[in-house]
Amino acid sequence: MALSDIQTRIAEEEARMGRTPGSAHLIAVSKVQPLERVVAVLEEGHRVFGENKVQEAAGKWPDLKTQFDGVELHLIGPLQTNKTRQAIGLFDVIHSVDRPKLARAIARIAEEEGHCPRLFIQVNTGEEDQKAGVLPGDLDELVALCRELKLPIEGLMCIPPSDEEPSLHFALLAKMAKKHGFDGLSMGMSGDFERAIAQGATYVRVGSAIFGERDYG
Ligand SMILES: *Cc1c(COP(=O)(O)O)cnc(C)c1O
């Protein structure tokens, strides 16, 4: 089964790097996948899932959570400020904090709701125009704001440019996290999660290697 293959490869890479077993957590990225594939992975016992759109997640996970206990849901895609309340209601972890306005909205609404998801700041390490994430040069300021707002920032997240060696971006992200005293690193996807673990990833986000290719048709 693809899930157990990926789990094995993660364990092997942890061992190769001398890391604690289980220190690189697997987020199964279920976006766009047919429901039966998601249910199959839940039935295998996996509980940590990632979605990149609030609306799509809202359409399937409330139901699935009533059928399967202990689901931990991660938002790994960009978050529009006007969907903050819905995201806080749905997700245990948000990986895409990337601007002051969003940080302020999360702080305010989390206060009203009485709980806040765990958070990662997304960094646009490749400084790509089309990509979400705070620019590396603006990270210090955003971290300072998040600290002032007392947001539970656990670490940093990145999606390297598709045409560059991801290890360089993973290493850069690890260096920025260390500088700010963060332990969490959300990095690595189907094609590069082992390289991410080698650079210290605490969460890898793997979709197609577990579920099969996504059919956007
Ligand atoms: C879709 C997605 C993934 C998973 O991608 P695969 O290549 O299918 O593993 C990981 N991270 C983010 C942010 C994504 O949007």
Short mmCIF file of C-alpha atoms and ligand atoms in Angstrom, two decimals, residues 29 31 52 76 157 159 189-190 205-209 214, ligand 1:
data_model
loop_
_atom_site.label_atom_id
_atom_site.label_comp_id
_atom_site.label_asym_id
_atom_site.label_seq_id
_atom_site.Cartn_x
_atom_site.Cartn_y
_atom_site.Cartn_z
CA VAL A 29 -2.55 15.72 1.35
CA LYS A 31 -7.02 17.75 -1.86
CA ASN A 52 -5.19 23.53 0.48
CA ILE A 76 -1.50 24.04 3.68
CA MET A 157 6.79 26.38 5.88
CA ILE A 159 7.22 25.37 -1.23
CA MET A 189 6.26 16.86 -0.90
CA SER A 190 5.93 13.63 -2.91
CA ARG A 205 3.18 17.10 3.04
CA VAL A 206 2.69 14.16 0.70
CA GLY A 207 -0.27 13.87 -1.68
CA SER A 208 0.08 12.05 -4.98
CA ALA A 209 2.63 9.51 -3.73
CA ARG A 214 -4.85 14.24 -8.77
C1 LIG B 1 -0.66 19.71 -3.11
C2 LIG B 1 0.34 20.12 -2.10
C3 LIG B 1 1.25 19.19 -1.57
C4 LIG B 1 1.32 17.74 -2.01
O1 LIG B 1 1.84 17.64 -3.29
P1 LIG B 1 2.25 16.20 -3.90
O2 LIG B 1 3.25 16.55 -4.92
O3 LIG B 1 1.01 15.61 -4.44
O4 LIG B 1 2.83 15.42 -2.79
C5 LIG B 1 2.13 19.64 -0.61
N1 LIG B 1 2.14 20.91 -0.18
C6 LIG B 1 1.27 21.83 -0.65
C7 LIG B 1 1.31 23.21 -0.14
C8 LIG B 1 0.36 21.47 -1.63
O5 LIG B 1 -0.50 22.39 -2.11
#
